[in-house]
Coordinates of C-alpha atoms and ligand atoms in Angstrom, one line a residue:
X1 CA 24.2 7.4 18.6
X2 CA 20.4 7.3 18.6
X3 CA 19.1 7.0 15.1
X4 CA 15.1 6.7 14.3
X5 CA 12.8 6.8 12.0
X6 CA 9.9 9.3 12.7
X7 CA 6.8 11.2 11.4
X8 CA 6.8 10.7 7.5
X9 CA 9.6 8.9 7.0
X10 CA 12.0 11.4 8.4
X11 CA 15.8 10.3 9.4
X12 CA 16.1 11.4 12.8
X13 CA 19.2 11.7 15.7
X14 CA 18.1 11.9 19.6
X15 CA 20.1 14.4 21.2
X16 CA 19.0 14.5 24.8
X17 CA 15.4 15.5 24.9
X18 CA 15.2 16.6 21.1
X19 CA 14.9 14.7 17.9
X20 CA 16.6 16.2 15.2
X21 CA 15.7 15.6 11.6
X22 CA 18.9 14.3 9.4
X23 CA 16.8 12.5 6.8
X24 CA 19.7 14.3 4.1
X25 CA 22.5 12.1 5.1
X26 CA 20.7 9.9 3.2
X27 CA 21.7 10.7 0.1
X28 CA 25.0 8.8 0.6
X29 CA 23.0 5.2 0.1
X30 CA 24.0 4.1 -3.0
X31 CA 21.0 3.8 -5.8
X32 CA 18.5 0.6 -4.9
X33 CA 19.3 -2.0 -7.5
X34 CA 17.4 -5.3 -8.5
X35 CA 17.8 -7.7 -7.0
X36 CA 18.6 -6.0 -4.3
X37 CA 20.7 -7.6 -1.3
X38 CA 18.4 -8.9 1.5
X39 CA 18.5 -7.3 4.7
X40 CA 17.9 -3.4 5.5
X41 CA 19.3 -0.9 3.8
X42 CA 20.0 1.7 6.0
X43 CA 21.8 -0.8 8.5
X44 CA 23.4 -2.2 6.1
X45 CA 25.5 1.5 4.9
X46 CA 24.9 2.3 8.9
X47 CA 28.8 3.6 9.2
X48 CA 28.4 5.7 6.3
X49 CA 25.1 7.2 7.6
X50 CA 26.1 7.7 10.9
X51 CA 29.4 9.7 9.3
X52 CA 27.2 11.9 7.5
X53 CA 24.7 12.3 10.5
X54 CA 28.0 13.3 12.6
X55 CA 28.3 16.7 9.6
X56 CA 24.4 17.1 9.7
X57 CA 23.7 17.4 13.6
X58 CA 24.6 20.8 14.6
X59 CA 22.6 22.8 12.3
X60 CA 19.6 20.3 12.2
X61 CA 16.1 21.5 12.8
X62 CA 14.8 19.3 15.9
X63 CA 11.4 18.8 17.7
X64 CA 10.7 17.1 21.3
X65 CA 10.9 13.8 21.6
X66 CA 7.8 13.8 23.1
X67 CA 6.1 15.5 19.8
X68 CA 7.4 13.0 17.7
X69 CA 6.2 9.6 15.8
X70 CA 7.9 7.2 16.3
X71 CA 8.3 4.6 13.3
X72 CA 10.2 0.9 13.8
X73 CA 14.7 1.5 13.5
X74 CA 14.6 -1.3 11.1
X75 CA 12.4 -1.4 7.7
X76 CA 13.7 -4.5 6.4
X77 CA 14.5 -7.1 8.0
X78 CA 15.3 -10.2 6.2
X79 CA 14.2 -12.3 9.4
X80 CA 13.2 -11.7 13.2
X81 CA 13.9 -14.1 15.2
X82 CA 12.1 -15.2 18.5
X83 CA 14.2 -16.9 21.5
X84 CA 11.8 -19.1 23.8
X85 CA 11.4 -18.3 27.2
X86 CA 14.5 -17.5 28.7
X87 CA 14.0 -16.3 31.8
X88 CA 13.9 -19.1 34.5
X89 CA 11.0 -17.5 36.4
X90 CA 9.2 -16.4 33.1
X91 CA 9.6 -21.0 32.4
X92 CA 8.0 -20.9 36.0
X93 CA 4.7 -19.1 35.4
X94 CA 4.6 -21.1 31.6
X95 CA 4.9 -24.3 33.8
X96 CA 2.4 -23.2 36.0
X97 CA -0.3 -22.3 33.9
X98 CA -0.6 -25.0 30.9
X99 CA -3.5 -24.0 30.3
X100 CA -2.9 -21.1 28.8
X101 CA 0.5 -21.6 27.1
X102 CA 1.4 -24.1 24.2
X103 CA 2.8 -27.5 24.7
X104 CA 5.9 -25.8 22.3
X105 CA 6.7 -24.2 25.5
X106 CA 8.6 -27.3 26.9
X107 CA 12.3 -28.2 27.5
X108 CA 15.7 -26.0 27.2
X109 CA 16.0 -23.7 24.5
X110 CA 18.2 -25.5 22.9
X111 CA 15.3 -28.5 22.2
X112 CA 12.4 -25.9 21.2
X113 CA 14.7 -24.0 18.8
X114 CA 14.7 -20.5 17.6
X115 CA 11.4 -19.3 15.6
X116 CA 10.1 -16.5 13.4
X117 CA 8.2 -14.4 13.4
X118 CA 7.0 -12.4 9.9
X119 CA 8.9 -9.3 8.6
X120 CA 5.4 -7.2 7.7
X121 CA 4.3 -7.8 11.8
X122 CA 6.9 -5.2 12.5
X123 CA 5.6 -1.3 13.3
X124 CA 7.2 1.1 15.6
X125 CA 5.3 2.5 18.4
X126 CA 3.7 5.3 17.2
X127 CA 1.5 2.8 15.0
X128 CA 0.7 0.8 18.6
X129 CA -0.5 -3.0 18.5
X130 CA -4.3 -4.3 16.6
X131 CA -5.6 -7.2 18.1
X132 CA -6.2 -9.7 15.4
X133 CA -8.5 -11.9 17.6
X134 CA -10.1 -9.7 19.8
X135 CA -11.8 -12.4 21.5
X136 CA -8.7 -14.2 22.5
X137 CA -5.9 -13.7 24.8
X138 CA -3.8 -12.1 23.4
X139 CA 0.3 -11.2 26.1
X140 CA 2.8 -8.5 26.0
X141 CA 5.9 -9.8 26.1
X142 CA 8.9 -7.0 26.2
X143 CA 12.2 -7.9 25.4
X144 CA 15.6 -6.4 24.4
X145 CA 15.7 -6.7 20.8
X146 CA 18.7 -6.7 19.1
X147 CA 20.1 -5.8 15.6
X148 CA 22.3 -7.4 13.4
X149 CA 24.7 -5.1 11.7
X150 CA 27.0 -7.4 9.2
X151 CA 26.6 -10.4 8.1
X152 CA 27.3 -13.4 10.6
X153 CA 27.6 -17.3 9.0
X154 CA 29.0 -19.8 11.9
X155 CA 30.7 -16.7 14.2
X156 CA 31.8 -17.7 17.5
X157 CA 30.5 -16.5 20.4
X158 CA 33.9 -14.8 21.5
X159 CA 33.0 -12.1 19.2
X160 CA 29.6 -13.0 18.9
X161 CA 28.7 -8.9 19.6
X162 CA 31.0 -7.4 17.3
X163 CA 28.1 -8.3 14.8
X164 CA 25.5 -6.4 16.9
X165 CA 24.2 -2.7 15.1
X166 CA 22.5 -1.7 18.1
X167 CA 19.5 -1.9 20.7
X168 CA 15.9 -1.5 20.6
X169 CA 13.0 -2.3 22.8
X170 CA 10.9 -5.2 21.2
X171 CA 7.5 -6.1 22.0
X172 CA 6.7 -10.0 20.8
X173 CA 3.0 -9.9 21.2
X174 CA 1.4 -13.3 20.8
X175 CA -2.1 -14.7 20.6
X176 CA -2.6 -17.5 23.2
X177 CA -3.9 -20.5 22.0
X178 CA -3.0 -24.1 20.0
X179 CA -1.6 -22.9 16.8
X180 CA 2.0 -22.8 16.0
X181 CA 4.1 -19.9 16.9
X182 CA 4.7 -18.6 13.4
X183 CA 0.6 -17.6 13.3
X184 CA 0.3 -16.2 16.7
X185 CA 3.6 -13.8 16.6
X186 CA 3.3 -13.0 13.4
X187 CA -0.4 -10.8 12.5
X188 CA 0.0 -7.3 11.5
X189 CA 1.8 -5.3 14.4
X190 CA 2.7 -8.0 16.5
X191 CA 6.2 -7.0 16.4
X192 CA 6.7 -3.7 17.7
X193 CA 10.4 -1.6 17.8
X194 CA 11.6 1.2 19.3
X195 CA 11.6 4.0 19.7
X196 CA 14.9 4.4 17.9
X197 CA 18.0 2.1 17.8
X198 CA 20.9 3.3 20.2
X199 CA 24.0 2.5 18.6
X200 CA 26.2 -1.2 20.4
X201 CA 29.1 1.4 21.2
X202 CA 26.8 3.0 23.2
X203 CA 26.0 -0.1 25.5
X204 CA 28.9 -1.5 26.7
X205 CA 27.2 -4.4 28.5
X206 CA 23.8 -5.5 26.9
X207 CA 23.9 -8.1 29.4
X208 CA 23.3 -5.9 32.3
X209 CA 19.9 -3.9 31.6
X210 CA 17.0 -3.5 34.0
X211 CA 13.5 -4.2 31.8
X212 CA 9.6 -3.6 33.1
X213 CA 6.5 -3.0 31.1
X214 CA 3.4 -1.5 32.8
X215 CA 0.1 -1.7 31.6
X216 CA -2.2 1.9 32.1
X217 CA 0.6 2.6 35.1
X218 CA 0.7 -1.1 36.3
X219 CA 3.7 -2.9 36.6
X220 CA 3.4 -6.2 35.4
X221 CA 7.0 -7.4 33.8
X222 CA 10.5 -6.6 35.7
X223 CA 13.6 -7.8 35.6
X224 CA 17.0 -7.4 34.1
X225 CA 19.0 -9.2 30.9
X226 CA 21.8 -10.7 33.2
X227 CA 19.1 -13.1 34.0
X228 CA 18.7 -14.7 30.9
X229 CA 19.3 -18.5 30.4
X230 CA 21.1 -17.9 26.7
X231 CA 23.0 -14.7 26.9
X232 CA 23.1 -12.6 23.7
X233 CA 26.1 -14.0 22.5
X234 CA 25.1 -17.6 22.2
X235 CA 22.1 -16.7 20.6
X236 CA 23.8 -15.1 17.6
X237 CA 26.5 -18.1 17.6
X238 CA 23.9 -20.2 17.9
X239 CA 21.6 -18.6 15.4
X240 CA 24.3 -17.7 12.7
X241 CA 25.0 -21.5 12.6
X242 CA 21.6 -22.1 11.5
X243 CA 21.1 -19.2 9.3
X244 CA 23.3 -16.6 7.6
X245 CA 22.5 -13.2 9.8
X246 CA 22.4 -10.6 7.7
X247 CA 22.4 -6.5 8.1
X248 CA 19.1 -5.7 9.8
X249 CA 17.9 -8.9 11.3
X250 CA 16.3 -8.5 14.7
X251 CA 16.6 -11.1 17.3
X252 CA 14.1 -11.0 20.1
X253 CA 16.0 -12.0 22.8
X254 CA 13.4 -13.7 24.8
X255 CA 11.0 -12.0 27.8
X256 CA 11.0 -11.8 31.5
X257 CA 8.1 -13.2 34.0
X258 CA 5.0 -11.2 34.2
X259 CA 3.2 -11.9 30.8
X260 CA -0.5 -10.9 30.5
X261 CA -3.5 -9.9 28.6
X262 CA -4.4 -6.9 27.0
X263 CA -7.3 -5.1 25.7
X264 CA -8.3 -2.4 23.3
X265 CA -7.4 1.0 25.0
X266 CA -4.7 -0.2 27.5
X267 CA -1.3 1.5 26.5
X268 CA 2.1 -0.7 27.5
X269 CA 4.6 1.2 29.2
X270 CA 8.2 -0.5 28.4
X271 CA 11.3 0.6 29.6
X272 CA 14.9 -0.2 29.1
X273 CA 17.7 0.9 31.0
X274 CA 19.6 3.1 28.6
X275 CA 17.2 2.4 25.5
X276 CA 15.1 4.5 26.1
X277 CA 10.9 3.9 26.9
X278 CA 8.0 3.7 24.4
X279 CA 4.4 4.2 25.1
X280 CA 2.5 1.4 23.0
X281 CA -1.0 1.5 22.5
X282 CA -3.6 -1.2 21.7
X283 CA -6.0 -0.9 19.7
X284 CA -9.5 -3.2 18.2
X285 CA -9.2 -4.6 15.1
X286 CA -12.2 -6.2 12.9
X287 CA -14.1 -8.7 14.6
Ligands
MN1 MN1 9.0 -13.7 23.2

């Protein structure tokens, strides 16, 4: 299932080229309380919403895809978490051009850790990415991002995906530059997710998914998620030791070679196999 957010706060279900507005199976969430549980909410009753979609879908009113706006799958995340470059030939062009990338950048994964990135970056595509610092370089950087859907405390990888909701595509858009990773991933919009989460029964190997981002129709990241140097399920083994995973929680699972600048106006193209494609534009912010 392909389940969205979209317009003003409207539930949605892609059914081929059509989303169709289910924003009433809603009412089977149970009342907020304080405190609350961490994590988002409508992950976290996802089986029960998805049940009442499955009643909802036939006689739902629908509008094209390409009509709608496209909001981020997940509201409220209690963490997103960044994997360092983990594509060998993505390590390449970091080694190659110190310059420009952070001394953090150095060693296995394993050595630079896992980072964060904050919660209130995240927007979906319709709300495209602000430069922060206009007059820095500031990369795309598309990745598969993936969504926790129970919660995970020291899980093995064996059944590592069994704790996976779905897939989205992720853009981790960072400002170039000194500073630590946490301030350069983490201004307003700098996470983006979308267009809509497609369900984990639906991909039946998220380790075998071609990826490319173009920029105004040029390509500029390709590749595919069987080349990653962590695969998925070591990443949430290795993360859940570290911290307890919880419903919601978005891992970026690290991009491919081909990083680059962009500047107010330019739209990124992403793509992934079976996710679906989301136009994202940039925009200026305050100088
Ligand atoms: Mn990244």
């Amino acid at each position: 299932m392909k389940i969205c957010w979209f317009d003003d706060n409207k539930l949605g279900v892609v059914v081929g080229d059509e989303v169709r507005d289910v924003s009433a199976a809603l009412r089977v969430l149970p009342p907020a309380a304080y405190p609350g549980p961490l994590g988002d909410r409508l992950i976290t009753h996802l089986d029960a919403v998805r049940a009442e979609i499955g009643t909802l879908v036939e006689g739902a009113a629908g509008k094209p895809v390409s009509q709608a706006r496209f909001l981020s799958p997940v509201n409220q995340p209690s963490k997103i978490i960044g994997v360092p470059v983990n594509f060998l030939k993505h390590v390449e062009e970091v080694d190659a051009d110190r310059g420009t990338f952070a001394d953090t950048y150095r060693g296995s994964i394993e050595n630079q850790g896992l980072f964060l990135k904050s919660c209130s970056s995240l927007v979906g595509p319709s709300a495209g990415v602000t430069l922060r610092f206009p007059s820095r370089r500031t990369d795309h950087e598309i990745e598969l991002g993936l969504v926790i859907g129970r919660r995970a405390s020291h899980v093995s990888e064996d059944n590592a995906l069994s704790y996976v909701a779905g897939y989205a595509l992720a853009l981790d858009m960072v400002l170039r530059g000194p500073e630590d990773r946490s301030f350069r991933k983490s201004p307003d919009s700098y996470s983006v997710l979308g267009p809509w989460l497609t369900t984990a029964d639906e991909i039946l190997d998220p380790q075998a998914l071609e990826m490319s981002l173009r920029v105004n129709g040029e390509l500029r990241q390709r590749s595919n998620t069987r080349l990653m140097i962590m695969s998925l399920k070591r990443q949430i083994a290795w993360a859940s030791s570290l911290y307890t995973l919880l419903p919601g929680d978005i891992i970026m699972t690290g991009t491919c070679e081909g990083v680059g600048p962009v500047v107010p106006g330019d739209v990124m193209e992403c793509e992934i196999e079976r996710l679906g494609r989301m136009d994202v534009g940039v925009h200026a912010g305050q100088p």
